[in-house]
Coordinates of C-alpha atoms and ligand atoms in Angstrom, one line a residue:
E1 CA -56.0 203.9 12.0
S2 CA -52.8 205.5 13.2
S3 CA -53.1 207.4 16.5
I4 CA -53.1 211.0 15.5
G5 CA -53.0 214.1 17.7
I6 CA -55.1 217.2 17.2
E7 CA -52.3 218.9 15.2
S8 CA -52.2 216.1 12.7
T9 CA -56.0 216.1 12.2
L10 CA -56.8 217.2 8.7
K11 CA -58.8 220.4 8.4
A12 CA -61.0 220.8 5.4
V13 CA -63.4 223.5 4.1
F14 CA -66.2 222.5 1.7
L15 CA -67.9 225.1 -0.5
P16 CA -71.0 223.7 -2.2
F17 CA -73.0 225.3 -5.0
V18 CA -76.4 227.0 -4.4
S19 CA -78.7 224.5 -6.1
K20 CA -80.3 221.6 -4.2
S21 CA -78.9 219.0 -6.6
H22 CA -75.2 220.0 -6.2
L23 CA -75.7 221.1 -2.6
L24 CA -76.9 217.6 -1.5
F25 CA -74.1 215.6 -3.1
M26 CA -71.4 218.0 -1.8
V27 CA -72.8 217.9 1.7
D28 CA -72.8 214.1 1.5
M29 CA -69.2 214.3 0.4
A30 CA -68.3 216.6 3.3
R31 CA -70.0 214.3 5.8
L32 CA -68.1 211.3 4.3
F33 CA -64.8 213.1 5.2
A34 CA -66.0 214.0 8.7
M35 CA -67.0 210.3 9.1
H36 CA -63.3 209.5 8.5
N37 CA -62.0 211.9 11.1
V38 CA -61.4 215.0 9.0
D39 CA -62.4 218.3 10.7
V40 CA -65.0 219.7 8.3
T41 CA -66.5 223.1 7.9
I42 CA -69.2 223.7 5.2
I43 CA -69.6 227.3 4.0
T44 CA -73.1 228.1 2.8
T45 CA -75.9 230.7 3.1
P46 CA -78.8 230.4 5.6
A47 CA -81.5 229.3 3.2
N48 CA -79.3 226.7 1.6
A49 CA -78.4 225.3 5.1
T50 CA -82.1 224.6 5.8
H51 CA -81.8 221.8 3.2
F52 CA -79.2 219.8 5.2
Q53 CA -78.6 221.2 8.7
T54 CA -80.4 218.4 10.5
S55 CA -78.0 215.9 9.0
I56 CA -75.0 218.0 10.2
D57 CA -76.5 218.3 13.7
R58 CA -76.9 214.6 13.9
D59 CA -73.4 214.0 12.7
S60 CA -72.0 216.3 15.3
S61 CA -74.1 214.6 18.0
R62 CA -72.4 211.4 16.8
G63 CA -69.1 213.0 17.8
R64 CA -68.0 214.0 14.3
A65 CA -66.1 217.3 13.9
I66 CA -68.4 218.9 11.3
R67 CA -70.2 222.3 11.3
T68 CA -71.8 224.8 9.0
H69 CA -70.5 228.3 8.6
L70 CA -73.2 230.7 7.5
V71 CA -72.6 233.6 5.2
K72 CA -75.4 236.1 4.8
F73 CA -76.7 236.3 1.2
P74 CA -76.3 239.8 -0.3
Q75 CA -79.4 241.9 -0.9
I76 CA -80.0 242.2 -4.6
P77 CA -82.8 244.6 -5.8
G78 CA -85.8 242.5 -6.8
L79 CA -84.6 239.3 -5.1
P80 CA -87.1 238.3 -2.4
L81 CA -85.5 237.5 1.0
G82 CA -84.6 233.9 1.5
L83 CA -84.4 232.9 -2.2
E84 CA -80.8 231.7 -2.4
S85 CA -81.0 228.4 -4.2
V86 CA -81.5 227.7 -7.9
D87 CA -84.0 224.8 -8.4
A88 CA -86.8 223.7 -10.7
E89 CA -89.3 226.1 -9.3
T90 CA -86.9 229.2 -9.4
P91 CA -88.1 231.6 -12.1
K92 CA -85.4 232.6 -14.6
D93 CA -85.2 236.2 -13.6
I94 CA -84.7 235.2 -10.0
S95 CA -82.0 232.7 -10.9
S96 CA -80.0 235.4 -12.6
K97 CA -80.3 237.6 -9.4
I98 CA -79.1 234.7 -7.3
Y99 CA -76.0 234.3 -9.6
Q100 CA -75.4 238.0 -9.1
G101 CA -75.5 237.6 -5.3
L102 CA -73.2 234.6 -5.6
F103 CA -70.7 236.6 -7.6
L104 CA -70.6 239.2 -4.9
L105 CA -69.9 236.5 -2.3
K106 CA -66.7 235.4 -4.0
D107 CA -64.5 237.8 -2.0
N108 CA -66.1 236.7 1.3
F109 CA -65.5 233.0 0.4
Q110 CA -61.9 233.7 -0.4
Q111 CA -61.3 235.6 2.8
L112 CA -62.9 232.7 4.8
F113 CA -60.5 230.3 3.2
R114 CA -57.6 232.5 4.3
D115 CA -59.0 232.9 7.8
M116 CA -59.9 229.3 8.4
K117 CA -56.5 228.0 7.3
P118 CA -57.7 224.6 6.1
D119 CA -55.2 221.9 5.0
F120 CA -57.3 221.4 1.8
I121 CA -60.5 222.7 0.2
V122 CA -63.2 220.9 -1.7
T123 CA -65.2 223.1 -3.9
D124 CA -68.0 222.6 -6.4
M125 CA -67.0 222.5 -10.1
F126 CA -68.8 225.8 -10.5
Y127 CA -66.2 227.7 -8.5
P128 CA -63.2 227.5 -10.9
W129 CA -61.7 230.5 -9.2
S130 CA -61.0 228.5 -6.0
V131 CA -58.1 226.8 -7.7
D132 CA -56.2 230.1 -7.6
T133 CA -57.1 230.7 -3.9
A134 CA -55.8 227.3 -3.1
A135 CA -52.6 228.0 -5.0
E136 CA -52.2 231.3 -3.0
L137 CA -52.6 229.4 0.2
G138 CA -50.3 226.5 -0.9
I139 CA -53.0 223.9 -0.3
P140 CA -54.8 221.3 -2.5
R141 CA -58.1 222.1 -4.1
L142 CA -60.2 219.1 -4.8
N143 CA -62.9 219.6 -7.4
C144 CA -66.2 218.1 -6.5
T145 CA -67.4 217.3 -10.0
G146 CA -70.8 216.3 -11.5
G147 CA -71.7 213.3 -13.6
S148 CA -70.3 209.9 -14.5
Y149 CA -66.8 209.2 -15.8
F150 CA -68.6 208.0 -18.9
S151 CA -70.2 211.5 -19.5
H152 CA -66.8 213.1 -19.2
A153 CA -65.3 210.6 -21.7
A154 CA -68.2 211.2 -24.1
R155 CA -67.9 215.0 -23.9
N156 CA -64.1 214.8 -24.4
S157 CA -64.7 212.6 -27.5
I158 CA -67.1 215.1 -29.0
E159 CA -64.8 218.1 -28.2
Q160 CA -61.8 216.4 -29.6
F161 CA -63.2 214.7 -32.7
A162 CA -66.3 216.8 -33.4
P163 CA -68.2 213.9 -34.9
H164 CA -71.5 215.8 -34.8
V165 CA -70.3 218.3 -37.3
N166 CA -70.3 215.9 -40.2
V167 CA -73.8 214.5 -40.0
G168 CA -76.5 215.5 -42.4
S169 CA -79.2 216.3 -39.9
D170 CA -79.8 216.7 -36.1
Y171 CA -81.3 213.2 -36.0
E172 CA -78.6 211.2 -37.9
S173 CA -76.5 209.0 -35.6
F174 CA -72.8 209.3 -35.3
L175 CA -70.2 207.3 -33.5
L176 CA -68.3 208.7 -30.5
P177 CA -64.7 208.1 -31.5
G178 CA -62.1 206.9 -29.1
L179 CA -64.4 205.3 -26.4
P180 CA -63.9 201.7 -25.2
H181 CA -67.5 200.8 -26.4
K182 CA -69.4 201.5 -29.6
V183 CA -71.7 204.3 -28.7
E184 CA -73.9 206.4 -31.0
M185 CA -75.7 209.6 -30.5
T186 CA -77.5 212.3 -32.5
R187 CA -76.8 216.1 -32.5
S188 CA -80.3 216.7 -31.1
Q189 CA -79.1 214.9 -27.9
L190 CA -76.1 217.2 -27.3
S191 CA -76.3 220.3 -25.1
D192 CA -76.7 223.6 -26.9
W193 CA -73.3 224.8 -25.6
V194 CA -71.6 221.9 -27.4
N195 CA -73.5 222.5 -30.6
E196 CA -73.0 226.3 -30.7
R197 CA -69.6 227.9 -31.4
S198 CA -70.0 230.8 -29.0
N199 CA -72.2 230.2 -25.9
D200 CA -71.9 231.8 -22.4
F201 CA -72.3 228.5 -20.6
G202 CA -69.9 226.8 -23.0
N203 CA -67.3 229.4 -22.0
I204 CA -68.0 228.7 -18.3
M205 CA -67.5 225.0 -19.0
K206 CA -64.1 225.7 -20.6
M207 CA -63.0 227.7 -17.5
I208 CA -64.2 224.8 -15.3
K209 CA -62.2 222.3 -17.4
D210 CA -59.1 224.5 -17.2
A211 CA -59.5 224.7 -13.4
D212 CA -60.0 220.9 -13.2
R213 CA -56.6 220.5 -14.9
R214 CA -54.9 222.8 -12.4
S215 CA -56.6 221.3 -9.4
Y216 CA -55.0 218.6 -7.1
G217 CA -57.7 216.3 -8.5
S218 CA -61.4 215.6 -8.7
L219 CA -63.7 213.6 -6.5
F220 CA -66.2 211.4 -8.3
R221 CA -69.3 209.8 -6.8
S222 CA -68.8 206.8 -9.0
F223 CA -67.2 203.4 -8.1
Y224 CA -64.7 201.3 -9.9
E225 CA -66.9 198.2 -10.4
L226 CA -69.5 200.4 -12.2
E227 CA -67.4 202.2 -14.8
G228 CA -63.7 201.5 -14.0
T229 CA -62.9 201.3 -17.8
Y230 CA -64.1 204.9 -18.1
E231 CA -62.3 206.0 -14.9
E232 CA -59.0 204.8 -16.5
H233 CA -60.0 206.4 -19.8
Y234 CA -60.7 209.7 -18.1
Q235 CA -57.4 209.8 -16.3
R236 CA -55.5 208.8 -19.4
V237 CA -57.2 211.4 -21.7
T238 CA -57.3 214.3 -19.3
G239 CA -54.0 213.6 -17.6
T240 CA -55.7 214.6 -14.3
R241 CA -56.1 212.7 -11.0
S242 CA -59.4 211.5 -9.6
W243 CA -60.8 209.5 -6.8
S244 CA -64.0 207.4 -7.0
L245 CA -65.7 207.6 -3.6
G246 CA -69.2 206.5 -4.4
P247 CA -71.9 205.8 -4.0
V248 CA -71.6 208.6 -1.4
S249 CA -75.2 209.3 -0.5
L250 CA -75.7 205.7 0.6
W251 CA -72.4 205.6 2.4
V252 CA -73.2 208.5 4.7
N253 CA -76.9 208.1 5.0
Q254 CA -77.0 204.7 6.6
D255 CA -79.7 205.0 9.2
D256 CA -83.4 205.4 8.5
F257 CA -83.5 208.9 9.9
D258 CA -80.7 210.2 7.7
K259 CA -82.2 208.5 4.7
A260 CA -85.7 209.8 5.4
N261 CA -84.6 213.4 6.0
R262 CA -82.2 213.9 3.2
G263 CA -83.0 217.2 1.5
N264 CA -85.3 218.1 4.3
A265 CA -88.1 215.8 3.2
K266 CA -91.2 216.1 5.3
E267 CA -91.6 213.3 7.8
K268 CA -95.4 212.9 7.4
E269 CA -94.8 212.3 3.7
E270 CA -92.5 209.5 4.6
N271 CA -94.9 207.8 7.0
G272 CA -97.7 208.0 4.4
V273 CA -95.7 206.7 1.5
L274 CA -93.9 203.9 3.5
K275 CA -97.2 202.7 4.8
W276 CA -98.6 202.6 1.3
L277 CA -95.6 200.7 0.1
D278 CA -95.9 198.2 2.9
S279 CA -99.3 197.2 1.5
K280 CA -97.7 196.3 -1.9
E281 CA -96.1 193.2 -3.2
D282 CA -92.3 193.0 -3.7
N283 CA -91.0 194.6 -6.9
S284 CA -94.5 195.7 -8.0
V285 CA -94.2 199.5 -7.8
V286 CA -92.7 201.9 -10.4
Y287 CA -91.0 205.0 -8.9
V288 CA -91.2 208.0 -11.2
S289 CA -89.1 211.1 -10.5
F290 CA -87.1 213.6 -12.5
G291 CA -84.8 215.1 -9.8
S292 CA -84.7 218.6 -8.4
M293 CA -84.2 220.7 -11.5
N294 CA -86.6 219.6 -14.2
K295 CA -89.6 221.5 -15.6
F296 CA -92.4 219.7 -17.5
P297 CA -95.3 221.5 -19.3
I298 CA -98.7 220.3 -18.1
S299 CA -99.1 218.5 -21.5
Q300 CA -96.2 216.2 -20.6
H301 CA -97.6 215.6 -17.1
I302 CA -100.8 214.5 -18.7
E303 CA -99.0 212.0 -20.9
I304 CA -97.2 210.6 -17.9
A305 CA -100.5 210.3 -15.9
H306 CA -102.2 208.4 -18.8
A307 CA -99.2 206.1 -19.2
L308 CA -99.1 205.3 -15.5
E309 CA -102.8 204.7 -15.3
D310 CA -102.9 202.6 -18.5
S311 CA -99.8 200.5 -17.5
G312 CA -101.7 198.7 -14.8
Y313 CA -98.7 198.8 -12.5
D314 CA -98.8 200.6 -9.1
F315 CA -96.7 203.7 -9.0
I316 CA -95.2 206.6 -7.0
W317 CA -94.8 209.8 -8.9
V318 CA -93.0 212.9 -7.7
V319 CA -94.6 216.0 -9.2
K320 CA -93.2 219.5 -9.2
K321 CA -95.3 222.6 -9.6
T322 CA -92.9 224.8 -11.5
E323 CA -95.1 227.6 -12.8
E324 CA -97.3 230.1 -11.0
G325 CA -100.9 229.9 -12.2
E326 CA -100.2 226.8 -14.2
E327 CA -103.2 224.5 -14.5
Y328 CA -102.5 221.6 -12.1
G329 CA -106.2 220.9 -11.5
V330 CA -106.1 217.9 -13.9
L331 CA -103.3 216.3 -11.9
E332 CA -105.2 216.9 -8.6
E333 CA -108.2 215.1 -10.1
F334 CA -105.9 212.3 -11.2
E335 CA -104.4 212.1 -7.8
K336 CA -107.8 211.7 -6.2
R337 CA -108.7 209.0 -8.6
V338 CA -105.6 206.9 -8.2
K339 CA -105.7 207.3 -4.4
E340 CA -109.2 205.9 -4.4
S341 CA -108.2 202.9 -6.5
N342 CA -105.0 202.6 -4.4
K343 CA -103.0 202.3 -7.6
G344 CA -100.8 205.3 -7.3
Y345 CA -99.2 207.7 -4.8
L346 CA -98.3 211.3 -5.8
I347 CA -95.7 213.2 -3.9
W348 CA -95.7 216.9 -4.5
D349 CA -92.3 218.7 -4.7
W350 CA -89.8 216.5 -2.7
A351 CA -89.8 212.8 -1.9
P352 CA -87.8 211.0 0.7
Q353 CA -86.2 209.2 -2.2
L354 CA -83.7 207.0 -0.4
V355 CA -86.2 205.3 1.8
I356 CA -88.6 204.8 -1.1
L357 CA -85.9 203.2 -3.3
E358 CA -84.9 201.0 -0.4
H359 CA -88.4 199.5 0.0
S360 CA -88.8 196.0 -1.4
A361 CA -92.1 196.9 -3.0
V362 CA -90.3 199.2 -5.5
G363 CA -89.4 197.3 -8.7
A364 CA -88.2 199.9 -11.2
V365 CA -87.4 203.6 -11.5
V366 CA -88.3 206.0 -14.3
T367 CA -85.5 208.6 -14.2
H368 CA -84.1 211.5 -16.0
C369 CA -80.7 209.8 -15.6
G370 CA -79.4 212.3 -13.0
W371 CA -76.2 210.8 -11.7
N372 CA -77.3 210.7 -8.1
T373 CA -80.6 208.9 -8.8
T374 CA -78.7 206.6 -11.1
L375 CA -76.2 205.6 -8.4
E376 CA -79.0 205.3 -5.8
S377 CA -81.0 203.0 -8.1
V378 CA -78.0 200.9 -8.9
Y379 CA -77.2 200.5 -5.2
M380 CA -80.8 199.3 -4.5
G381 CA -80.6 196.9 -7.5
L382 CA -83.3 198.7 -9.4
P383 CA -83.4 198.7 -13.2
M384 CA -84.2 202.1 -14.9
V385 CA -86.5 203.4 -17.6
T386 CA -84.2 206.2 -19.0
W387 CA -85.6 209.5 -19.9
P388 CA -82.8 212.0 -20.2
L389 CA -83.6 215.7 -20.4
F390 CA -80.7 218.1 -19.8
A391 CA -77.1 218.5 -18.6
E392 CA -75.1 215.3 -19.2
Q393 CA -78.1 213.0 -18.8
F394 CA -78.1 211.8 -22.5
Y395 CA -74.6 210.5 -21.9
N396 CA -75.6 208.8 -18.7
E397 CA -78.4 207.1 -20.6
K398 CA -75.9 205.6 -23.1
L399 CA -73.9 204.2 -20.1
L400 CA -77.1 202.6 -18.6
V401 CA -78.6 201.3 -21.8
N402 CA -75.7 200.5 -24.1
V403 CA -72.7 199.8 -21.8
L404 CA -74.1 198.5 -18.5
K405 CA -77.3 197.2 -20.0
I406 CA -79.4 197.9 -17.0
G407 CA -81.8 200.4 -18.5
V408 CA -84.6 200.6 -21.1
S409 CA -84.7 203.8 -23.1
I410 CA -87.9 205.8 -23.5
G411 CA -86.5 207.1 -26.7
A412 CA -86.0 210.8 -25.8
K413 CA -84.6 212.6 -28.8
E414 CA -84.1 216.2 -27.7
W415 CA -81.8 217.8 -25.2
K416 CA -83.3 220.9 -23.5
N417 CA -82.1 223.5 -21.0
W418 CA -82.9 222.6 -17.4
N419 CA -84.9 225.8 -17.0
A420 CA -86.9 225.4 -20.2
Y421 CA -90.0 223.4 -20.9
G422 CA -88.7 222.1 -24.2
D423 CA -91.0 221.6 -27.3
K424 CA -91.1 217.8 -27.4
V425 CA -93.7 215.8 -25.5
V426 CA -92.9 212.1 -25.0
K427 CA -96.1 210.2 -25.8
R428 CA -97.9 207.9 -23.4
E429 CA -97.4 204.9 -25.7
D430 CA -93.6 205.3 -25.5
I431 CA -93.6 205.7 -21.8
G432 CA -95.9 202.7 -21.4
K433 CA -93.8 200.5 -23.7
A434 CA -90.6 201.1 -21.7
I435 CA -92.4 200.5 -18.3
A436 CA -94.0 197.3 -19.6
L437 CA -90.7 196.0 -20.8
L438 CA -89.0 196.5 -17.5
M439 CA -91.9 195.3 -15.3
G440 CA -93.2 192.6 -17.6
G441 CA -90.9 189.7 -16.4
G442 CA -89.8 188.7 -19.9
E443 CA -86.3 187.3 -20.7
E444 CA -84.7 190.7 -21.5
C445 CA -86.1 192.1 -18.3
L446 CA -84.8 189.2 -16.2
E447 CA -81.3 189.7 -17.7
I448 CA -81.4 193.4 -16.9
R449 CA -82.4 192.6 -13.3
K450 CA -79.7 190.1 -12.9
R451 CA -77.1 192.6 -14.1
V452 CA -78.3 195.4 -11.9
N453 CA -78.4 193.1 -8.9
E454 CA -74.7 192.2 -9.5
L455 CA -73.8 195.9 -9.6
S456 CA -75.9 196.5 -6.4
D457 CA -73.8 193.9 -4.6
A458 CA -70.6 195.5 -5.8
A459 CA -71.9 199.0 -4.8
K460 CA -72.5 197.7 -1.2
K461 CA -69.1 196.1 -1.0
T462 CA -67.1 199.0 -2.5
I463 CA -67.9 201.3 0.5
K464 CA -66.9 198.7 3.1
V465 CA -63.4 198.2 4.5
G466 CA -61.3 196.6 1.7
G467 CA -63.7 197.8 -1.0
S468 CA -62.3 200.0 -3.8
S469 CA -64.1 203.3 -2.8
H470 CA -63.2 202.7 0.8
T471 CA -59.5 202.1 -0.1
N472 CA -59.5 205.2 -2.4
L473 CA -60.7 207.4 0.5
K474 CA -58.1 206.0 2.9
E475 CA -55.3 206.5 0.3
L476 CA -56.4 210.0 -0.4
L477 CA -56.5 211.0 3.2
E478 CA -53.0 209.5 3.8
E479 CA -51.7 211.5 0.8
L480 CA -53.3 214.7 2.1
K481 CA -51.8 214.1 5.5
S482 CA -48.3 213.7 4.0
F483 CA -48.9 216.9 1.9
K484 CA -49.7 218.7 5.1
H485 CA -46.6 217.4 6.9
Q486 CA -44.3 218.3 4.0
K487 CA -45.8 221.8 4.0
V488 CA -45.3 222.2 7.8
N489 CA -41.7 220.9 7.5
H490 CA -40.9 223.4 4.7
Q491 CA -42.3 226.2 6.8
M492 CA -40.2 225.2 9.7
E493 CA -37.1 224.9 7.5
G494 CA -37.8 228.4 6.2
E495 CA -38.0 229.8 9.7
V496 CA -34.6 228.3 10.8
Ligands
UDP501 N1 -84.1 213.8 -4.4 C1 -84.9 213.5 -3.4 N2 -86.2 213.7 -3.5 C2 -86.8 214.2 -4.6 C3 -85.9 214.5 -5.7 C4 -84.6 214.3 -5.6 O1 -84.4 213.0 -2.3 O2 -88.0 214.4 -4.6 C5 -82.6 213.5 -4.3 C6 -82.2 212.2 -4.9 O3 -82.2 211.2 -4.0 C7 -80.9 212.6 -5.5 C8 -80.9 214.0 -5.8 O4 -81.9 214.5 -5.0 O5 -79.9 212.3 -4.6 C9 -81.2 214.4 -7.2 O6 -80.0 214.2 -8.0 P1 -80.0 213.7 -9.5 O7 -78.6 213.8 -9.9 O8 -80.7 212.5 -9.6 O9 -80.9 214.8 -10.2 P2 -80.8 216.4 -10.3 O10 -81.6 216.9 -9.2 O11 -79.3 216.8 -10.1 O12 -81.3 216.7 -11.6

């Protein structure tokens, strides 16, 4: 580290999105920069801050220059006080009111960027307008993007070559042209906004892509050893710059307290579940979770319950109540039964996922292929049963199953919207088959475990001094410093 005075400390402002999923990865990213001597301010609203403020307080007590700047959420008719975040349990009419409020906040955010005079800003992909504010201020905007490089490559292939248009049915496979590997998908696995010509969300995604192109570059939570081929492919095809800084959540959440409290998980939950895990053999427990955004109908929950009970393996299952008045009694009965037999542990709403995945008793993960959970599982050396549902998760599944070969597919056929229940129910037999394959100890399963363990070693190395993500961060910070110095020099020349 060069010795740097206060005036040469980089000052950054981070603006995360208002859903727990995007919020948490962006806060991790902000904390990563603060960990490397950047002065960081995170702008958010009070209810969103409750999801992460403890981590920020701990970082600042560690001597890091990081703080939260709160902006009051606007009052919107019909929006109950304190509802400021769009998650699985947020009803649709409430989400649209939250978006309205967020739209009203845009001017405030822009003014804050002007007042705070940062050297660069890092904003969520869902704030494409921020690229213009950065241009006005003459500073870089770094885009904090979602998903894997692979998912961007797959989407680009579909947009460029439209291979889905020429198939006879929604279930006929087509090849994704131009990718380094042979990957096939069906139209039913693509998002509605890719399939439909005119779609509001599709138009937003076009604006986001355009803003990505005009940004200084994008920050990815991936790492070179995981999908370097696709990192290079992405940079070549899009002509944009990007930095792989992952896995970020494990880089910044290194002590037990940080891990246990991420996302404001309740401590008593952690004590209970860790004690339960302590009583289990190594690699004997299946962890089942579908992230922060998913909605399942009760009929799907029942299939999962049967599959888990019939599998014979011990399990932890994170269950979300997403509908008022929905009949969850069956699950409460199930919970009682598996608690008595000591076979299973249900966590309602939010689990301390990092400490659970880290426990040696956990042997596999059933996941919706959310990119954060994927990276966390890889880091912990855990193979995955892949059950994609929405967003870019079907692409992530292809990466895990076909390219990296560290996952077993449940055979999900239908993309759905994150806030919809969907009409397809995956049957208990299919869930059971995939779990048995991964937990059964056969040859295929041993190969999968070997591969994921190699990637786990790479994930741990990449964030240490000399590792590729570590080097990427150092280089990016050096570059941002020289950008700042050039700007200051220009300003001084202008004044002379
Ligand atoms: N998470 C958690 N507890 C939960 C559910 C999720 O800590 O009960 C964390 C998880 O560790 C991950 C993130 O929230 O970092 C979920 O991100 P992912 O991309 O897997 O799914 P999403 O919520 O975006 O669909």
